[in-house]
Tab-separated table of C-alpha atoms and ligand atoms in Angstrom:
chain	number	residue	atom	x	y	z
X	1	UNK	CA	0.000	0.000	0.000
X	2	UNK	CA	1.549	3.582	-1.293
X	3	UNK	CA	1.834	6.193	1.853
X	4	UNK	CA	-0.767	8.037	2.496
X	5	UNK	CA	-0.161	11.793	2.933
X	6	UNK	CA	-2.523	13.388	5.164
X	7	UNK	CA	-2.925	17.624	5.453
X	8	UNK	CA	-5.603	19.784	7.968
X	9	UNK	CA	-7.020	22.500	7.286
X	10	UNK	CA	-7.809	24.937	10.025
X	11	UNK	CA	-10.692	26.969	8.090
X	12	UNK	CA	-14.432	27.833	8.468
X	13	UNK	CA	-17.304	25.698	6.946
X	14	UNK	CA	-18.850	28.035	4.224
X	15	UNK	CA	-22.033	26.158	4.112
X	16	UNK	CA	-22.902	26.548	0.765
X	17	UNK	CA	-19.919	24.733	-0.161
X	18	UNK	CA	-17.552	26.950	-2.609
X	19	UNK	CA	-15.095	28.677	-0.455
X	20	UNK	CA	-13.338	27.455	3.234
X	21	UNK	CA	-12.639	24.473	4.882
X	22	UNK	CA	-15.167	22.482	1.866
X	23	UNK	CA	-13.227	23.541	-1.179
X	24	UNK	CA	-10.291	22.752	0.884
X	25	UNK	CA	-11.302	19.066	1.088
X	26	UNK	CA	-12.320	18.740	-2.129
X	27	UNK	CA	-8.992	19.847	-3.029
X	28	UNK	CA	-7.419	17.738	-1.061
X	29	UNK	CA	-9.187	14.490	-2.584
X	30	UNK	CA	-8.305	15.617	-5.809
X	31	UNK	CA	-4.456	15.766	-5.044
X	32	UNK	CA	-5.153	11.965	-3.552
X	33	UNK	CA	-4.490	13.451	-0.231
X	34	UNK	CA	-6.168	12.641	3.188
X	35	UNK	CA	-7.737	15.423	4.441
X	36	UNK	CA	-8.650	16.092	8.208
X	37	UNK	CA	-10.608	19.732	9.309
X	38	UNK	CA	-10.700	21.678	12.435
X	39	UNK	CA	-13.667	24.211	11.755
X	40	UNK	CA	-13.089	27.894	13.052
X	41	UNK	CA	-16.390	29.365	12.351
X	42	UNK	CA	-19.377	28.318	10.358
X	43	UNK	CA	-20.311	30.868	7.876
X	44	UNK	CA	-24.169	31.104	6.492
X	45	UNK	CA	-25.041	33.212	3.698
X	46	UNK	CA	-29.152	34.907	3.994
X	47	UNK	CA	-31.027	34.265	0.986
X	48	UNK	CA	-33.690	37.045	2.242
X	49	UNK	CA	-31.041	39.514	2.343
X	50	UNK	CA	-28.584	39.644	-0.889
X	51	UNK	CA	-26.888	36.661	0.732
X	52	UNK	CA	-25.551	38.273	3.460
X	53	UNK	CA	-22.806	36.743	5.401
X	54	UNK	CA	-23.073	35.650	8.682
X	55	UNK	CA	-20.608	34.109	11.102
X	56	UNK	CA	-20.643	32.120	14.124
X	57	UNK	CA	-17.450	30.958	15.213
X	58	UNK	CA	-16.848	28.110	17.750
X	59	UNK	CA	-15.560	28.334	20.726
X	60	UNK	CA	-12.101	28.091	21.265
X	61	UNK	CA	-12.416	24.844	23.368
X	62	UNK	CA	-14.235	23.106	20.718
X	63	UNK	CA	-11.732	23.786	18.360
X	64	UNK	CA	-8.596	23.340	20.732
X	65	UNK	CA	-10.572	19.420	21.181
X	66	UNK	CA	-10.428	19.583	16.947
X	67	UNK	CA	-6.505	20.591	16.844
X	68	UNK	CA	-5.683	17.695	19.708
X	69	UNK	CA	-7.774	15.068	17.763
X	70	UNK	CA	-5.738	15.560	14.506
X	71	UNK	CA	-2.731	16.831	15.666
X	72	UNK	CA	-2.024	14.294	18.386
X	73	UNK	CA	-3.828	11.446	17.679
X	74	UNK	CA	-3.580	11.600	14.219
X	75	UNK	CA	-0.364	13.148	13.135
X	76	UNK	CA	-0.238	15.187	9.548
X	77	UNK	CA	1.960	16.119	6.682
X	78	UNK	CA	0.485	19.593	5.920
X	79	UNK	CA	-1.685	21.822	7.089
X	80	UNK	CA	-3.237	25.163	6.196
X	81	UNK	CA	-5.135	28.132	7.677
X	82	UNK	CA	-7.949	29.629	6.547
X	83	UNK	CA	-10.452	31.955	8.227
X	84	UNK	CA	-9.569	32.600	12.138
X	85	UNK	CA	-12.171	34.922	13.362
X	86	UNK	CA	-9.808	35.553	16.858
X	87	UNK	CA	-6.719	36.550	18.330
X	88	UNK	CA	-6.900	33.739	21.267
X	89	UNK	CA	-7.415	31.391	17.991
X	90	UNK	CA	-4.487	32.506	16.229
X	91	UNK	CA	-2.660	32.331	19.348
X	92	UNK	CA	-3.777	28.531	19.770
X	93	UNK	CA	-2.950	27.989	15.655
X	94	UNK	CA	0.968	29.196	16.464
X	95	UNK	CA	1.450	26.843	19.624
X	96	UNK	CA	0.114	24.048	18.271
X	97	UNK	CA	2.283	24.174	15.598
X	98	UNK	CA	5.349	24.748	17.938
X	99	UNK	CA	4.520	22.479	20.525
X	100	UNK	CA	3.698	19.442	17.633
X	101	UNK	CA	6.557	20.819	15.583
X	102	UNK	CA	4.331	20.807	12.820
X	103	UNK	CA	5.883	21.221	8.927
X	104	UNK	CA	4.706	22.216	5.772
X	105	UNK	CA	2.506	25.106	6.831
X	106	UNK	CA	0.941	27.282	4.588
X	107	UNK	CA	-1.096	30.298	6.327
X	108	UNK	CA	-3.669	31.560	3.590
X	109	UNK	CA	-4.087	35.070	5.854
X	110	UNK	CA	-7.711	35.806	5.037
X	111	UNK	CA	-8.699	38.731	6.780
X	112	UNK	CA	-11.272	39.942	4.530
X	113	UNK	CA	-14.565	38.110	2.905
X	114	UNK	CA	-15.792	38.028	-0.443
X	115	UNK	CA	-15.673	41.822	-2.250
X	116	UNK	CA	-15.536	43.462	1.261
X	117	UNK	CA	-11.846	45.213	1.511
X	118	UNK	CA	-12.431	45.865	5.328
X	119	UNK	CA	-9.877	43.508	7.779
X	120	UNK	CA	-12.494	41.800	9.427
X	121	UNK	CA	-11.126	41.452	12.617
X	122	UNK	CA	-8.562	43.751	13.693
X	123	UNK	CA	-6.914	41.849	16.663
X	124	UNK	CA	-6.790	38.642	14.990
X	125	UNK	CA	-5.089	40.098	11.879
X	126	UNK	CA	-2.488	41.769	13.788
X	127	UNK	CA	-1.901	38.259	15.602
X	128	UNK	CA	-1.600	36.344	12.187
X	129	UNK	CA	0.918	39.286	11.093
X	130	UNK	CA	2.704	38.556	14.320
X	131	UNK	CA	2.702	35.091	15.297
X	132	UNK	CA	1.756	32.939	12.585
X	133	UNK	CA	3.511	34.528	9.202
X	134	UNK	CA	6.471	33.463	11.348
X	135	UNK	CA	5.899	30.292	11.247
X	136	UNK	CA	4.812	29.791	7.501
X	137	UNK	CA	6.687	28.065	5.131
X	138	UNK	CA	4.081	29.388	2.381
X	139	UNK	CA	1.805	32.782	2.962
X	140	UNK	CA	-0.806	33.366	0.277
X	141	UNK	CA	-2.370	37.067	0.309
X	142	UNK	CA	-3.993	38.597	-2.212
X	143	UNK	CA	-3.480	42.404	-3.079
X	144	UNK	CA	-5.364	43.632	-0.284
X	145	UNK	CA	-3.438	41.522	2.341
X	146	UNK	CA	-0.347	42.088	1.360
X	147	UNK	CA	-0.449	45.859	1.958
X	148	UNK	CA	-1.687	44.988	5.264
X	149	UNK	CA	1.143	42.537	5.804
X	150	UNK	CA	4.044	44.472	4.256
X	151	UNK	CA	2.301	47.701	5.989
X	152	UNK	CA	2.073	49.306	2.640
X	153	UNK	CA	-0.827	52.272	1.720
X	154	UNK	CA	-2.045	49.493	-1.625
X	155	UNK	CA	-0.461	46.996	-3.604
X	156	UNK	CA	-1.817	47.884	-7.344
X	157	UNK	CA	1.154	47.432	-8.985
X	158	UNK	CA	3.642	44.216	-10.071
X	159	UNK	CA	6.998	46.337	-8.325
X	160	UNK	CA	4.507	47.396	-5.091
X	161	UNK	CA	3.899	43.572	-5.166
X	162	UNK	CA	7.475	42.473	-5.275
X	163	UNK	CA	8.110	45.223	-2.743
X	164	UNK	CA	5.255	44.103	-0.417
X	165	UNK	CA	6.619	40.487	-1.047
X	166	UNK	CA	10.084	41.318	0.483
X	167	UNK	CA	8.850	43.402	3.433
X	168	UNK	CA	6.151	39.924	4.345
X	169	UNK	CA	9.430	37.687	3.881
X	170	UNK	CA	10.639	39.690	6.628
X	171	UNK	CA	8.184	38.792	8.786
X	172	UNK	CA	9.788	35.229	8.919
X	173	UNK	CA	7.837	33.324	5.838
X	174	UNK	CA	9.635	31.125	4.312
X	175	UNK	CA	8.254	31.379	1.088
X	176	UNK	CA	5.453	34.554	0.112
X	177	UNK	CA	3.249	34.368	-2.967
X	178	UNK	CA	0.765	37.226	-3.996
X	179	UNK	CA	-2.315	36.720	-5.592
X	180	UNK	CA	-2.181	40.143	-7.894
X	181	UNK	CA	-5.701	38.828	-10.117
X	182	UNK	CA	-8.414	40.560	-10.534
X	183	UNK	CA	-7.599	43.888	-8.450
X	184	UNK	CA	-4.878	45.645	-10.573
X	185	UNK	CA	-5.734	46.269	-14.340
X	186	UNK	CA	-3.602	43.828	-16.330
X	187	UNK	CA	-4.361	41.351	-18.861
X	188	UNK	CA	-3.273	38.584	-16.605
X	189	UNK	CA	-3.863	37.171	-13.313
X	190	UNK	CA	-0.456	37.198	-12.005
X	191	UNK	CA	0.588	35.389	-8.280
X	192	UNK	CA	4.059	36.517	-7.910
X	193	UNK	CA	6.314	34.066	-5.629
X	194	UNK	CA	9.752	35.416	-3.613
X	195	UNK	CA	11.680	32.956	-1.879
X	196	UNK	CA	14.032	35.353	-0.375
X	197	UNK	CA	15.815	35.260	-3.561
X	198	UNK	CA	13.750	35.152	-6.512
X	199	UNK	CA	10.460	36.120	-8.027
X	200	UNK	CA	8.884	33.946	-10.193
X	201	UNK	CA	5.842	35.449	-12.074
X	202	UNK	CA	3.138	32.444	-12.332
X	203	UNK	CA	0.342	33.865	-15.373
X	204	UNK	CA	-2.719	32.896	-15.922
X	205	UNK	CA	-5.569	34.617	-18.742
X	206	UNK	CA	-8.019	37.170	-17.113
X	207	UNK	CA	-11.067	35.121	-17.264
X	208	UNK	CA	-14.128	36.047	-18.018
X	209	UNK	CA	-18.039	35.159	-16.876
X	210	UNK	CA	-16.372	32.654	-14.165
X	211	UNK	CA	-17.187	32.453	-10.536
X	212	UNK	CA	-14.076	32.814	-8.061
X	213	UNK	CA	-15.530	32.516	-4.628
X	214	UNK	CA	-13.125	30.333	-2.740
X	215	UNK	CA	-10.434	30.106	-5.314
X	216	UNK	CA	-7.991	31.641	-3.139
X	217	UNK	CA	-9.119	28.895	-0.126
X	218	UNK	CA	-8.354	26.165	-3.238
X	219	UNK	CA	-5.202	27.950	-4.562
X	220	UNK	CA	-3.989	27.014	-1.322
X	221	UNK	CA	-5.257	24.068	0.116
X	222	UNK	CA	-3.985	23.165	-3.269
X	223	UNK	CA	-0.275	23.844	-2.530
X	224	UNK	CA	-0.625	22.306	1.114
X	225	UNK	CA	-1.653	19.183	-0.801
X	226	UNK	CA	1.716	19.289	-2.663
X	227	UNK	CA	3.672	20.131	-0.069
X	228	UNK	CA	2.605	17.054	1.785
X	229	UNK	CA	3.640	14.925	-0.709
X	230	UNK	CA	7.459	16.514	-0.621
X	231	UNK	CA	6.932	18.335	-3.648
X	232	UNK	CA	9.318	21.198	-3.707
X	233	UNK	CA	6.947	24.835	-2.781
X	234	UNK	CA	8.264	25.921	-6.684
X	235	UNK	CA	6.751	22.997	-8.178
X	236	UNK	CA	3.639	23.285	-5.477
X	237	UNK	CA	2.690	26.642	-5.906
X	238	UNK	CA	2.848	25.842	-9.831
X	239	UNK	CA	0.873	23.211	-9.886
X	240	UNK	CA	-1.704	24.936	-7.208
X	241	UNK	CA	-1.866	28.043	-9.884
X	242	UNK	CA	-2.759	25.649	-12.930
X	243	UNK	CA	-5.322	23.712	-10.917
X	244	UNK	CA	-7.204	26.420	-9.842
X	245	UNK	CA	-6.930	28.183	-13.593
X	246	UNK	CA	-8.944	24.852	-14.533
X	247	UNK	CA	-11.600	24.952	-11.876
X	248	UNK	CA	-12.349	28.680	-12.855
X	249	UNK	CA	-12.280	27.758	-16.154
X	250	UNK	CA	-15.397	25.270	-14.991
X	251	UNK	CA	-17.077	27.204	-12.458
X	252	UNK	CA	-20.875	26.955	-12.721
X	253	UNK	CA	-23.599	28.940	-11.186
X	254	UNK	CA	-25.189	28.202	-7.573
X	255	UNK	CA	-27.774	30.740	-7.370
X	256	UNK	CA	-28.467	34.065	-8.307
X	257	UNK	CA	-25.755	35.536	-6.100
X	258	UNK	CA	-22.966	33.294	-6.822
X	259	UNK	CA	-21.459	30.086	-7.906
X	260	UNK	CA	-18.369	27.840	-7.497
X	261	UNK	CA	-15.289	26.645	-8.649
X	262	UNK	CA	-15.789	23.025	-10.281
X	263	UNK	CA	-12.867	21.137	-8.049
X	264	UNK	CA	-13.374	17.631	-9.923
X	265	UNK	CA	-12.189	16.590	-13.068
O	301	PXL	O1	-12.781	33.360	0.650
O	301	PXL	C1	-12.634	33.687	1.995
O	301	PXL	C2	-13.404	32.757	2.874
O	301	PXL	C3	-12.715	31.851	3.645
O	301	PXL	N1	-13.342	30.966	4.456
O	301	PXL	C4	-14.678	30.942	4.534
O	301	PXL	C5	-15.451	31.817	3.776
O	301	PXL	C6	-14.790	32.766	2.927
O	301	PXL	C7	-15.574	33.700	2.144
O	301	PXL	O2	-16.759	33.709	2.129
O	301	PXL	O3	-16.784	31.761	3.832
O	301	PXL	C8	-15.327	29.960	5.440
């Protein structure tokens, strides 16, 4: 029987299925990887109300019982972060990966929701700056997080990228890669990755009439998958990039508010 490589993801349950910790495990099962949850916050959408979000997070003992079940009784090969709605959370995310010594960690730092460029919660942003970007091997924001990171006024630009880039490497991740997409006005989507030496532009075509809600959960649920099967984080973060080109490319509609990536072949 081949190995079987296992990853977490510490995320919230979007209940309609597209974004969090369920495109993370469909991800997962498409990379052939074993995937395991620890659920944050459940997030409901209101179909009276434009499909409002609403989120309920769980309490931090609940989730602490999650972390212990996985982390200790299981053991993993990956893992990555999604939405933590609390400092005291990402405080609990940063020792349990010290006190497991836990590799291959990729923090995808979301601290704002779909369309809303507003950190959601201030304290637990500042916590994920401070304690867990630290600990990252791979840190995934997109345009709007990485001026937040990199404590920059915007990132609309491919040099303000590569400058935000070097100022979130020296926060102590390993390995940084900017989603630039759909914010700035080029005819690409463009994630830039610095290792701390190099930049390596990874293009995709602008696309257009596709639904993108939880591509940036995939994008990296999809590299955690590859890192937990030892694939170098060059050949990871390229392979995340194509995957999710080709589940935008099949992204169908849900409702009248939104739709999904298609994460199966
Ligand atoms: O795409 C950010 C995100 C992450 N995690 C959960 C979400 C969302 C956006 O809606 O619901 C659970």
């Amino acid at each position: 029987m081949p190995k079987i490589y296992k990853s977490l993801t510490i995320a919230g349950l979007d209940v309609s299925g597209e974004a969090g910790m369920n495109a993370d495990l469909k991800t997962f099962e498409e990379f052939g990887v074993y995937g395991m949850t620890a659920m944050t916050v459940i997030v409901a959408c209101n179909p009276r109300n434009n499909w409002s979000h609403d989120i309920y997070p769980i309490s931090l003992e609940i989730i602490e019982k999650q972390l212990e079940t996985v982390c200790e009784g299981v053991g993993i090969d990956s893992l990555k972060t999604g939405m933590l709605g609390s400092k005291n959370l990402v405080e609990l995310v940063a020792n349990t990966i010290k006190n497991h010594n836990l590799k291959n960690i990729v923090v995808d730092p979301v601290l704002v929701c779909k369309g809303i460029d507003e950190i959601m919660v201030p304290d637990a942003a500042k916590a994920i700056k401070n304690l867990l970007i630290p600990l990252a091997d791979v840190v995934t924001p997109n345009s709007f997080e990485a001026a937040y990171l990199a404590d920059m006024e915007k990132v609309e630009t491919i040099d303000e990228a590569e400058e935000a880039a070097r100022k979130i490497y020296q926060l102590g991740a390993k390995n940084v890669v900017i989603k630039v997409g759909s914010r700035i006005e080029i005819e690409n989507y463009i994630d830039i990755h610095f290792d701390g030496k190099n930049f390596t532009h990874h293009k995709s075509p602008k696309l257009n009439d596709v639904y993108n809600p939880g591509a940036g959960c995939t994008f990296s649920a999809a590299i955690a998958a590859n890192l937990a099967k030892n694939l170098p984080v060059s050949e990871a973060v390229k392979i995340a990039k194509n995957y999710v080109n080709q589940c935008l490319q099949s992204s169908f509609k849900l409702n009248q508010y939104t739709g999904s990536l298609k994460h199966w072949k």
